[in-house]
CSV table of C-alpha atoms in Angstrom, one decimal:
chain,number,residue,atom,x,y,z
I,657,MET,CA,-33.5,-27.3,-47.5
I,658,GLY,CA,-36.8,-25.6,-46.7
I,659,ARG,CA,-39.1,-23.0,-48.3
I,660,TRP,CA,-38.3,-19.3,-48.1
I,661,LEU,CA,-40.4,-17.6,-45.6
I,662,LYS,CA,-40.3,-14.5,-47.8
I,663,SER,CA,-38.5,-15.0,-51.1
I,664,ARG,CA,-36.2,-12.4,-52.6
I,665,ALA,CA,-38.9,-12.1,-55.6
I,666,ASN,CA,-41.0,-10.2,-53.1
I,667,VAL,CA,-38.5,-7.8,-52.0
I,668,PRO,CA,-39.3,-5.3,-55.0
I,669,LEU,CA,-43.0,-5.3,-54.2
I,670,VAL,CA,-42.4,-4.6,-50.6
I,671,LEU,CA,-40.1,-1.7,-51.4
I,672,ALA,CA,-42.5,-0.2,-54.0
I,673,LEU,CA,-45.2,-0.1,-51.4
I,674,LEU,CA,-43.4,1.3,-48.5
I,675,GLY,CA,-40.7,3.0,-50.2
I,676,ILE,CA,-37.9,2.2,-47.8
I,677,LEU,CA,-34.7,-0.1,-47.9
I,678,ILE,CA,-34.9,-3.5,-46.7
I,679,LEU,CA,-33.1,-4.5,-43.3
I,680,GLY,CA,-31.1,-7.6,-43.0
I,681,ALA,CA,-29.4,-9.4,-40.3
I,682,VAL,CA,-26.9,-12.3,-40.0
I,683,LEU,CA,-25.1,-13.5,-36.8
I,684,THR,CA,-21.6,-15.1,-36.7
I,685,ARG,CA,-18.4,-14.4,-34.7
I,686,GLY,CA,-16.1,-12.6,-37.2
I,687,ARG,CA,-13.3,-10.3,-37.8
I,688,ALA,CA,-13.2,-7.4,-40.1
I,689,ASN,CA,-10.4,-6.8,-42.5
I,690,ALA,CA,-10.6,-3.0,-41.6
I,691,SER,CA,-11.8,-1.4,-38.3
I,692,PRO,CA,-13.9,1.8,-38.1
I,693,PRO,CA,-11.9,5.1,-37.9
I,694,ALA,CA,-11.4,6.1,-34.4
I,695,ASP,CA,-13.6,9.3,-34.7
I,696,PRO,CA,-15.5,8.7,-38.1
I,697,THR,CA,-16.6,11.7,-39.9
I,698,PRO,CA,-20.6,11.9,-40.4
I,699,THR,CA,-21.9,11.9,-43.9
I,700,PRO,CA,-25.1,13.1,-45.2
I,701,THR,CA,-25.9,9.9,-47.0
I,702,PRO,CA,-28.8,8.3,-45.7
I,703,MET,CA,-28.1,5.2,-43.5
I,704,ARG,CA,-29.6,2.0,-44.4
I,705,TYR,CA,-30.3,-1.0,-41.9
I,706,GLY,CA,-31.2,-4.5,-42.4
I,707,SER,CA,-31.8,-7.8,-40.9
I,708,GLY,CA,-32.3,-11.1,-42.1
I,709,PHE,CA,-32.9,-14.7,-40.9
I,710,PHE,CA,-32.3,-18.4,-41.9
I,711,LEU,CA,-33.8,-21.1,-40.0
I,712,PRO,CA,-32.7,-24.9,-39.5
I,713,ASP,CA,-35.8,-25.9,-41.7
I,714,GLY,CA,-34.4,-23.8,-44.5
I,715,ARG,CA,-36.8,-20.9,-44.2
I,716,SER,CA,-35.5,-17.4,-44.6
I,717,GLY,CA,-36.6,-14.0,-44.9
I,718,MET,CA,-36.2,-10.4,-44.3
I,719,MET,CA,-38.4,-9.3,-41.4
I,720,GLN,CA,-38.0,-5.6,-41.2
I,721,TRP,CA,-36.3,-2.6,-43.0
I,722,ALA,CA,-36.1,1.2,-42.9
I,723,GLU,CA,-34.0,4.0,-44.0
I,724,GLN,CA,-32.9,6.9,-41.6
I,725,GLY,CA,-32.2,10.2,-43.4
I,726,GLY,CA,-29.5,12.6,-42.1
I,727,PRO,CA,-25.9,11.6,-40.8
I,728,PRO,CA,-25.4,8.3,-39.2
I,729,GLN,CA,-24.3,8.4,-35.6
I,730,ASN,CA,-20.6,8.5,-34.8
I,731,VAL,CA,-19.3,5.3,-33.7
I,732,TYR,CA,-16.2,4.4,-31.6
I,733,ILE,CA,-15.0,0.8,-32.0
I,734,ALA,CA,-11.8,-0.4,-30.8
I,735,SER,CA,-11.6,-3.4,-33.0
I,736,ALA,CA,-13.8,-5.7,-35.1
I,737,GLU,CA,-13.1,-8.7,-32.4
I,738,ASP,CA,-14.5,-6.2,-29.7
I,739,VAL,CA,-17.8,-6.0,-31.9
I,740,GLU,CA,-17.9,-9.8,-32.2
I,741,GLN,CA,-17.2,-10.4,-28.2
I,742,THR,CA,-20.0,-7.8,-27.5
I,743,ILE,CA,-22.5,-10.0,-29.4
I,744,ILE,CA,-21.4,-13.2,-28.2
I,745,GLU,CA,-21.8,-11.9,-24.6
I,746,LEU,CA,-25.3,-10.4,-25.3
I,747,THR,CA,-26.3,-13.5,-27.1
I,748,ASN,CA,-25.6,-15.6,-23.9
I,749,GLN,CA,-27.0,-13.0,-21.6
I,750,ARG,CA,-30.3,-13.0,-23.4
I,751,ARG,CA,-30.4,-16.9,-23.4
I,752,ALA,CA,-29.6,-17.0,-19.7
I,753,GLU,CA,-32.6,-14.6,-18.9
I,754,HIS,CA,-34.6,-17.3,-20.4
I,755,GLY,CA,-33.2,-20.1,-18.6
I,756,LEU,CA,-31.3,-21.5,-21.6
I,757,PRO,CA,-27.8,-22.8,-21.8
I,758,PRO,CA,-25.0,-20.7,-23.2
I,759,LEU,CA,-23.7,-21.2,-26.7
I,760,LYS,CA,-20.1,-22.3,-27.0
I,761,VAL,CA,-18.1,-20.2,-29.7
I,762,CYS,CA,-16.8,-22.6,-32.5
I,763,SER,CA,-13.9,-21.5,-34.7
I,764,LEU,CA,-15.4,-23.2,-37.7
I,765,LEU,CA,-18.5,-21.3,-37.5
I,766,THR,CA,-16.5,-18.1,-36.6
I,767,THR,CA,-14.7,-18.6,-40.1
I,768,SER,CA,-18.0,-19.1,-41.7
I,769,ALA,CA,-19.6,-16.1,-40.3
I,770,ARG,CA,-16.7,-13.8,-40.9
I,771,GLY,CA,-16.5,-14.9,-44.5
I,772,HIS,CA,-20.2,-14.2,-45.1
I,773,SER,CA,-20.0,-10.7,-43.4
I,774,GLN,CA,-17.2,-9.6,-45.7
I,775,ASP,CA,-19.0,-11.2,-48.8
I,776,MET,CA,-22.2,-9.2,-48.0
I,777,SER,CA,-20.0,-6.0,-48.0
I,778,THR,CA,-19.8,-6.5,-51.9
I,779,MET,CA,-23.5,-7.0,-52.5
I,780,ASP,CA,-26.0,-4.4,-53.5
I,781,SER,CA,-28.5,-6.1,-51.3
I,782,PRO,CA,-27.0,-8.1,-48.7
I,783,TRP,CA,-28.6,-11.6,-48.1
I,784,HIS,CA,-28.1,-15.3,-46.8
I,785,THR,CA,-27.3,-16.6,-50.3
I,786,GLY,CA,-23.6,-15.8,-50.7
I,787,SER,CA,-22.1,-14.1,-53.9
I,788,ASP,CA,-21.2,-17.8,-55.2
I,789,GLY,CA,-24.7,-19.0,-54.5
I,790,SER,CA,-24.0,-20.7,-51.4
I,791,THR,CA,-26.5,-21.2,-48.4
I,792,PRO,CA,-25.6,-20.4,-44.9
I,793,CYS,CA,-25.4,-24.3,-44.0
I,794,GLU,CA,-23.2,-24.9,-47.2
I,795,ARG,CA,-20.8,-22.3,-45.9
I,796,MET,CA,-20.7,-23.9,-42.5
I,797,LYS,CA,-20.1,-27.3,-44.1
I,798,ALA,CA,-17.2,-25.7,-46.4
I,799,ALA,CA,-15.6,-24.4,-43.1
I,800,GLY,CA,-15.5,-27.9,-41.8
I,801,TYR,CA,-18.3,-27.7,-39.7
I,802,ASP,CA,-20.3,-31.0,-39.9
I,803,TYR,CA,-23.5,-29.9,-38.7
I,804,ASP,CA,-26.7,-31.6,-37.7
I,805,TYR,CA,-28.5,-28.6,-37.2
I,806,CYS,CA,-27.8,-24.9,-38.5
I,807,GLY,CA,-29.2,-21.4,-38.6
I,808,GLU,CA,-28.2,-17.8,-39.3
I,809,ASN,CA,-28.9,-14.2,-38.6
I,810,ILE,CA,-27.5,-11.5,-40.3
I,811,ALA,CA,-27.7,-7.7,-40.1
I,812,TRP,CA,-26.1,-4.6,-41.8
I,813,GLY,CA,-25.9,-0.8,-41.3
I,814,PHE,CA,-26.4,-0.8,-37.7
I,815,THR,CA,-23.8,1.4,-36.1
I,816,SER,CA,-23.2,-0.5,-33.1
I,817,PRO,CA,-23.4,-4.4,-32.0
I,818,GLU,CA,-25.8,-3.4,-29.3
I,819,ALA,CA,-28.3,-1.9,-31.8
I,820,ALA,CA,-27.9,-5.1,-34.0
I,821,MET,CA,-28.7,-7.3,-31.1
I,822,ASP,CA,-31.6,-5.1,-29.8
I,823,PHE,CA,-33.2,-5.3,-33.5
I,824,TRP,CA,-32.9,-9.2,-33.4
I,825,TYR,CA,-34.1,-9.7,-29.9
I,826,ASN,CA,-36.8,-7.1,-29.7
I,827,GLU,CA,-39.1,-8.6,-32.4
I,828,THR,CA,-42.5,-9.2,-31.5
I,829,PRO,CA,-44.3,-12.9,-32.2
I,830,PRO,CA,-45.3,-14.0,-34.6
I,831,ASP,CA,-42.6,-12.2,-36.8
I,832,ASP,CA,-39.8,-12.9,-34.4
I,833,TRP,CA,-37.7,-15.3,-36.6
I,834,HIS,CA,-34.3,-13.6,-35.4
I,835,ARG,CA,-35.3,-13.9,-31.8
I,836,ARG,CA,-36.2,-17.6,-32.3
I,837,ASN,CA,-32.7,-18.2,-33.6
I,838,LEU,CA,-31.2,-16.3,-30.5
I,839,LEU,CA,-33.1,-18.4,-28.1
I,840,ASN,CA,-33.4,-21.7,-30.0
I,841,PRO,CA,-32.7,-24.5,-27.4
I,842,ASP,CA,-31.4,-26.9,-29.9
I,843,TYR,CA,-28.2,-25.1,-30.7
I,844,ARG,CA,-25.0,-25.6,-28.8
I,845,GLU,CA,-22.4,-23.7,-30.7
I,846,PHE,CA,-22.2,-20.5,-32.7
I,847,GLY,CA,-19.8,-18.0,-34.5
I,848,VAL,CA,-20.0,-14.3,-35.0
I,849,GLY,CA,-18.4,-12.2,-37.7
I,850,TYR,CA,-18.1,-8.6,-38.0
I,851,TYR,CA,-16.9,-6.6,-41.2
I,852,TYR,CA,-16.4,-2.9,-41.6
I,853,THR,CA,-15.9,-1.1,-44.9
I,854,THR,CA,-16.2,2.4,-45.7
I,855,GLU,CA,-18.7,1.9,-48.5
I,856,ARG,CA,-22.4,1.0,-48.7
I,857,TYR,CA,-23.9,0.2,-45.4
I,858,ARG,CA,-20.3,0.0,-43.8
I,859,HIS,CA,-21.4,-2.5,-40.8
I,860,TYR,CA,-22.0,-6.0,-41.5
I,861,TYR,CA,-22.9,-8.7,-39.0
I,862,THR,CA,-23.4,-12.4,-39.2
I,863,GLN,CA,-24.3,-15.1,-36.5
I,864,ASP,CA,-24.0,-18.6,-37.5
I,865,PHE,CA,-25.5,-21.3,-35.2
I,866,GLY,CA,-25.2,-25.1,-35.1
I,867,ARG,CA,-25.2,-28.4,-33.5
I,868,ARG,CA,-23.2,-31.4,-33.8
I,869,ASP,CA,-24.9,-34.4,-32.3
I,870,ASP,CA,-21.7,-36.0,-31.0
I,871,VAL,CA,-20.1,-32.9,-29.7
I,872,TYR,CA,-20.9,-31.8,-26.1
I,873,PRO,CA,-19.3,-28.4,-25.4
I,874,VAL,CA,-18.0,-27.0,-22.3
I,875,VAL,CA,-18.5,-23.1,-21.8
I,876,ILE,CA,-16.7,-20.8,-19.2
I,877,GLU,CA,-18.6,-18.0,-17.7
I,878,ARG,CA,-21.0,-17.8,-20.8
I,879,GLU,CA,-18.1,-17.2,-23.0
I,880,ALA,CA,-17.0,-13.9,-21.1
I,881,ALA,CA,-13.6,-12.8,-22.5
I,882,GLU,CA,-12.0,-12.1,-19.2
I,883,THR,CA,-12.4,-13.0,-15.4
I,884,ALA,CA,-10.8,-11.3,-12.4
I,885,THR,CA,-11.0,-14.2,-10.2
I,886,ARG,CA,-10.0,-18.0,-10.5
I,887,GLN,CA,-13.4,-19.1,-9.5
I,888,VAL,CA,-15.6,-19.7,-12.5
I,889,SER,CA,-18.9,-21.2,-13.6
I,890,LEU,CA,-18.8,-23.9,-16.2
I,891,TYR,CA,-21.6,-25.1,-18.3
I,892,LEU,CA,-21.3,-28.8,-19.5
I,893,TYR,CA,-23.5,-30.1,-22.4
I,894,GLY,CA,-24.6,-33.8,-22.0
I,895,THR,CA,-27.8,-33.6,-19.8
I,896,GLY,CA,-29.8,-36.8,-20.6
I,897,TRP,CA,-26.8,-38.5,-22.1
I,898,ALA,CA,-24.0,-38.5,-19.8
I,899,SER,CA,-23.7,-40.1,-16.3
I,900,GLU,CA,-20.3,-38.9,-15.4
I,901,MET,CA,-17.8,-36.2,-16.3
I,902,MET,CA,-14.1,-35.4,-15.9
I,903,ILE,CA,-12.9,-31.8,-15.8
I,904,SER,CA,-9.2,-30.6,-15.6
I,905,ASN,CA,-6.9,-27.6,-16.3
I,906,SER,CA,-4.6,-30.2,-18.0
I,907,ALA,CA,-5.1,-31.7,-21.4
I,908,ASP,CA,-3.8,-34.9,-20.2
I,909,PHE,CA,-6.3,-34.9,-17.3
I,910,SER,CA,-3.5,-35.5,-14.9
I,911,GLY,CA,-4.9,-35.9,-11.3
I,912,ALA,CA,-8.6,-35.7,-12.4
I,913,ASP,CA,-11.2,-38.5,-11.5
I,914,TRP,CA,-14.6,-39.2,-12.9
I,915,GLU,CA,-17.5,-37.6,-10.9
I,916,PRO,CA,-21.3,-37.6,-11.4
I,917,PHE,CA,-22.5,-35.7,-14.3
I,918,SER,CA,-23.9,-32.0,-13.5
I,919,ALA,CA,-24.5,-29.5,-16.1
I,920,ASP,CA,-23.5,-26.5,-13.9
I,921,LYS,CA,-20.1,-26.6,-12.1
I,922,GLN,CA,-18.0,-24.3,-10.1
I,923,TRP,CA,-14.4,-24.4,-11.1
I,924,THR,CA,-11.0,-23.0,-10.1
I,925,LEU,CA,-8.7,-21.8,-13.1
I,926,ALA,CA,-5.0,-22.5,-12.9
I,927,CYS,CA,-3.1,-19.8,-11.1
I,928,ASP,CA,-1.3,-16.8,-12.7
I,929,ASN,CA,-2.8,-14.1,-15.1
I,930,GLY,CA,-3.2,-15.1,-18.8
I,931,LEU,CA,-5.1,-17.4,-21.2
I,932,LYS,CA,-6.7,-20.4,-19.1
I,933,THR,CA,-8.0,-23.6,-20.8
I,934,VAL,CA,-10.5,-25.8,-19.1
I,935,TYR,CA,-10.7,-29.6,-20.5
I,936,ALA,CA,-13.8,-31.8,-20.1
I,937,LYS,CA,-15.2,-35.1,-21.1
I,938,ILE,CA,-18.3,-37.1,-20.4
I,939,ARG,CA,-19.3,-40.7,-20.5
I,940,ASN,CA,-22.7,-42.6,-20.3
I,941,SER,CA,-23.6,-45.6,-18.2
I,942,TYR,CA,-22.5,-47.9,-21.1
I,943,GLY,CA,-19.0,-46.5,-20.8
I,944,THR,CA,-19.0,-44.5,-24.2
I,945,VAL,CA,-16.9,-41.4,-23.8
I,946,ARG,CA,-17.4,-38.1,-25.5
I,947,GLY,CA,-14.6,-35.5,-25.8
I,948,PRO,CA,-12.3,-34.2,-24.6
I,949,VAL,CA,-13.7,-30.8,-25.4
I,950,SER,CA,-12.0,-27.3,-24.0
I,951,ASP,CA,-12.9,-23.7,-23.6
I,952,THR,CA,-10.7,-20.9,-22.8
I,953,ILE,CA,-11.0,-17.5,-20.9
I,954,THR,CA,-8.3,-14.7,-20.0
I,955,LEU,CA,-7.5,-14.5,-16.4
I,956,ALA,CA,-6.9,-10.7,-15.7
I,957,ALA,CA,-6.5,-10.1,-11.9
I,958,SER,CA,-5.4,-7.0,-10.3
I,959,ASP,CA,-4.0,-8.6,-7.4
I,960,LEU,CA,-1.7,-11.4,-8.3
I,961,TYR,CA,-0.1,-11.9,-4.7
I,962,HIS,CA,-1.8,-11.1,-1.6
I,963,LEU,CA,-0.7,-12.8,1.7
I,964,ALA,CA,-3.3,-14.6,3.9
I,965,VAL,CA,-2.9,-16.5,7.1
I,966,SER,CA,-5.4,-19.1,8.6
I,967,ASN,CA,-5.4,-17.5,12.0
I,968,SER,CA,-5.5,-13.9,12.5
I,969,THR,CA,-4.2,-14.1,16.1
I,970,VAL,CA,-2.5,-16.8,18.1
I,971,THR,CA,-3.5,-17.4,21.7
I,972,PHE,CA,-2.1,-19.7,24.3
I,973,LEU,CA,-3.5,-20.4,27.9
I,974,TYR,CA,-1.1,-21.6,30.8
I,975,GLY,CA,-2.5,-23.0,33.9
I,976,GLN,CA,-0.1,-22.5,37.0
I,977,ASP,CA,-1.8,-25.4,39.0
I,978,THR,CA,-1.2,-28.0,36.2
I,979,GLY,CA,1.8,-26.5,34.4
I,980,GLN,CA,0.1,-27.1,31.1
I,981,LEU,CA,0.0,-24.9,28.0
I,982,ILE,CA,-3.1,-25.2,26.0
I,983,PRO,CA,-2.7,-25.7,23.0
I,984,SER,CA,0.9,-27.1,23.1
I,985,GLU,CA,1.6,-25.7,19.7
I,986,LEU,CA,-0.5,-23.9,16.8
I,987,ARG,CA,-0.1,-24.4,13.1
I,988,LEU,CA,-1.0,-21.8,10.7
I,989,THR,CA,-1.2,-22.2,6.9
I,990,VAL,CA,0.2,-19.2,4.9
I,991,SER,CA,-1.3,-18.8,1.6
I,992,ASN,CA,-1.9,-16.5,-1.4
I,993,THR,CA,-5.4,-15.3,-2.1
I,994,GLY,CA,-4.4,-13.5,-5.4
I,995,VAL,CA,-4.2,-15.4,-8.5
I,996,GLY,CA,-0.4,-15.8,-8.6
I,997,CYS,CA,1.1,-19.3,-8.3
I,998,SER,CA,4.3,-19.1,-6.2
I,999,LEU,CA,4.4,-16.8,-3.1
I,1000,PRO,CA,7.8,-17.4,-1.3
I,1001,TRP,CA,7.6,-15.8,2.2
I,1002,THR,CA,9.7,-15.7,5.4
I,1003,ALA,CA,8.5,-15.4,9.1
I,1004,GLU,CA,10.2,-13.8,12.1
I,1005,GLY,CA,8.9,-13.7,15.7
I,1006,ALA,CA,9.3,-11.1,18.3
I,1007,VAL,CA,8.3,-10.8,21.8
I,1008,GLU,CA,8.3,-8.0,24.6
I,1009,ASN,CA,10.3,-10.1,27.2
I,1010,GLY,CA,12.5,-12.9,26.9
I,1011,ASP,CA,12.9,-15.3,23.9
I,1012,TRP,CA,9.8,-17.5,24.5
I,1013,LEU,CA,8.4,-17.6,21.0
I,1014,THR,CA,9.5,-20.3,18.5
I,1015,ILE,CA,8.2,-20.5,14.8
I,1016,THR,CA,9.3,-23.2,12.3
I,1017,PRO,CA,10.0,-23.1,9.5
I,1018,SER,CA,11.3,-19.7,9.0
I,1019,SER,CA,10.4,-19.6,5.5
I,1020,GLY,CA,7.9,-21.3,2.8
I,1021,ASP,CA,5.8,-20.9,-0.3
I,1022,ASN,CA,2.2,-20.7,-0.9
I,1023,GLY,CA,-0.1,-23.1,1.1
I,1024,SER,CA,2.9,-24.3,3.3
I,1025,THR,CA,2.4,-24.6,7.1
I,1026,LEU,CA,3.9,-22.6,10.0
I,1027,THR,CA,4.2,-24.2,13.6
I,1028,VAL,CA,4.1,-21.8,16.5
I,1029,GLN,CA,5.3,-22.8,20.0
I,1030,ALA,CA,5.6,-20.9,23.2
I,1031,SER,CA,8.1,-21.8,26.0
I,1032,GLY,CA,10.3,-20.3,28.5
I,1033,PHE,CA,8.1,-17.3,29.6
I,1034,ASP,CA,7.5,-16.4,33.2
I,1035,THR,CA,5.0,-18.6,34.7
I,1036,THR,CA,5.4,-17.4,38.3
I,1037,THR,CA,3.0,-14.6,38.2
I,1038,VAL,CA,-0.4,-14.3,36.7
I,1039,SER,CA,0.2,-12.2,33.6
I,1040,VAL,CA,0.0,-11.9,29.9
I,1041,HIS,CA,2.9,-12.0,27.5
I,1042,HIS,CA,2.7,-10.5,24.0
I,1043,GLY,CA,4.6,-11.1,20.9
I,1044,VAL,CA,4.2,-10.9,17.2
I,1045,ILE,CA,4.8,-13.1,14.0
I,1046,THR,CA,5.8,-11.0,10.9
I,1047,LEU,CA,5.5,-12.5,7.6
I,1048,THR,CA,7.1,-11.0,4.6
I,1049,ALA,CA,6.9,-11.5,1.0
I,1050,SER,CA,8.4,-9.1,-1.3
I,1051,ILE,CA,6.1,-9.5,-4.1
I,1052,ALA,CA,2.7,-9.3,-2.0
I,1053,SER,CA,0.5,-6.3,-2.3
I,1054,ASN,CA,0.0,-6.5,1.6
I,1055,SER,CA,3.5,-7.3,2.9
I,1056,PRO,CA,4.3,-7.4,5.6
I,1057,LEU,CA,1.7,-9.2,7.5
I,1058,THR,CA,1.6,-9.5,11.2
I,1059,VAL,CA,0.0,-11.9,13.5
I,1060,PRO,CA,-0.1,-11.1,17.3
I,1061,VAL,CA,0.6,-13.6,19.8
I,1062,GLN,CA,-0.5,-13.9,23.4
I,1063,VAL,CA,0.2,-16.2,26.3
I,1064,PHE,CA,-2.2,-15.8,29.3
I,1065,VAL,CA,-0.7,-17.3,32.5
I,1066,THR,CA,-3.5,-17.9,35.1
I,1067,GLU,CA,-3.9,-19.9,38.1
I,1068,HIS,CA,-6.3,-22.4,36.5
I,1069,VAL,CA,-7.5,-23.1,33.1
I,1070,TYR,CA,-11.2,-24.3,33.0
I,1071,GLN,CA,-11.9,-26.6,30.1
I,1072,THR,CA,-15.4,-27.7,29.1
I,1073,PHE,CA,-16.0,-31.0,27.0
I,1074,LEU,CA,-19.3,-31.5,25.2
I,1075,PRO,CA,-20.7,-35.0,25.7
I,1076,VAL,CA,-20.6,-37.4,22.5
I,1077,VAL,CA,-24.2,-38.6,22.0
I,1078,THR,CA,-24.9,-41.7,19.9
I,1079,LYS,CA,-28.1,-43.1,18.8
I,1080,THR,CA,-28.5,-46.9,18.2
I,1081,TYR,CA,-31.1,-48.0,15.5
């Protein structure tokens, strides 16, 4: 690979000079085999912190290190996956702040990162070299990731993922190697691994970064774990290569068409709460296709079913001089603005006097149309007739929903028509 920026042979000398412990950092998306206790008991043992980097050109080093005396800060962590997800989201947040595309989480890199975080827990001095002598890129290869570009950040001892991220990100140039990994525009994918143990430094973090030249990932909402709405933002790699793209909520791309390529795309997820998958593929001007690729996000909306209608009121005008009703009928679209799929509803009309209101059909589902007609009302006197349409859906949070209906009887209905203007070239 490349040369070591700071070799391990230099570590004892630095330690002797400064009398403090080496900090190291590693980035991956991982899972620990054990989670921290819900309310860990402080220990008087000094807490050791470390951070290390491994760059795509093979350089690596330990940039900063320290030892804090006294009891470590109590930590409350629900699960190792939560720690990993926090680092994932913070990484892409930082990249967005610098105008960089989000990285796609890759399960192969996650496996590599998790494995190394666990391996570091067995080392007296955590480092990028595995206990079997492996390098970061060799571990990624062993996990099945056929990389064209790779790098790694590691950290240990930090009692929260935010603290590890702050340490990596807040480095000052020129000694900002972890930050360079975080903000490297040449990466496309990464994995995060966290491992917890009750011994030594307790908390171990790894980030493994990579790029496969023939893989162009799609990323939903910068790899957020959840969304409360069906409308999401996508980022699709392929700028400079692709001329067209195809996106779908179905693996078979049924109903999808090729469209001009755009790295940023607003998209609507499939309905109903749960894990949602978006599929994408791209092709260039020569017809070469890359993909399909996919990404997932959990749709977790609080409002599954919410009745909505295209018109909040229905108004008719009747002219006695012409005997004409304007409009002759009105059509309303009944829909669900929640994230649920099916929303069966029923409709019923009621009026103050007579039986002049007709609505068809009397029932339907999400997205269907309701036709409203008015006939048989008293037209002999100038007056206003009132009615109401009641829409009912037992599973909707706002059911029943009412729509007022009015018929104005007047001597004459004045209509204004705007002229049509054309221009000949």
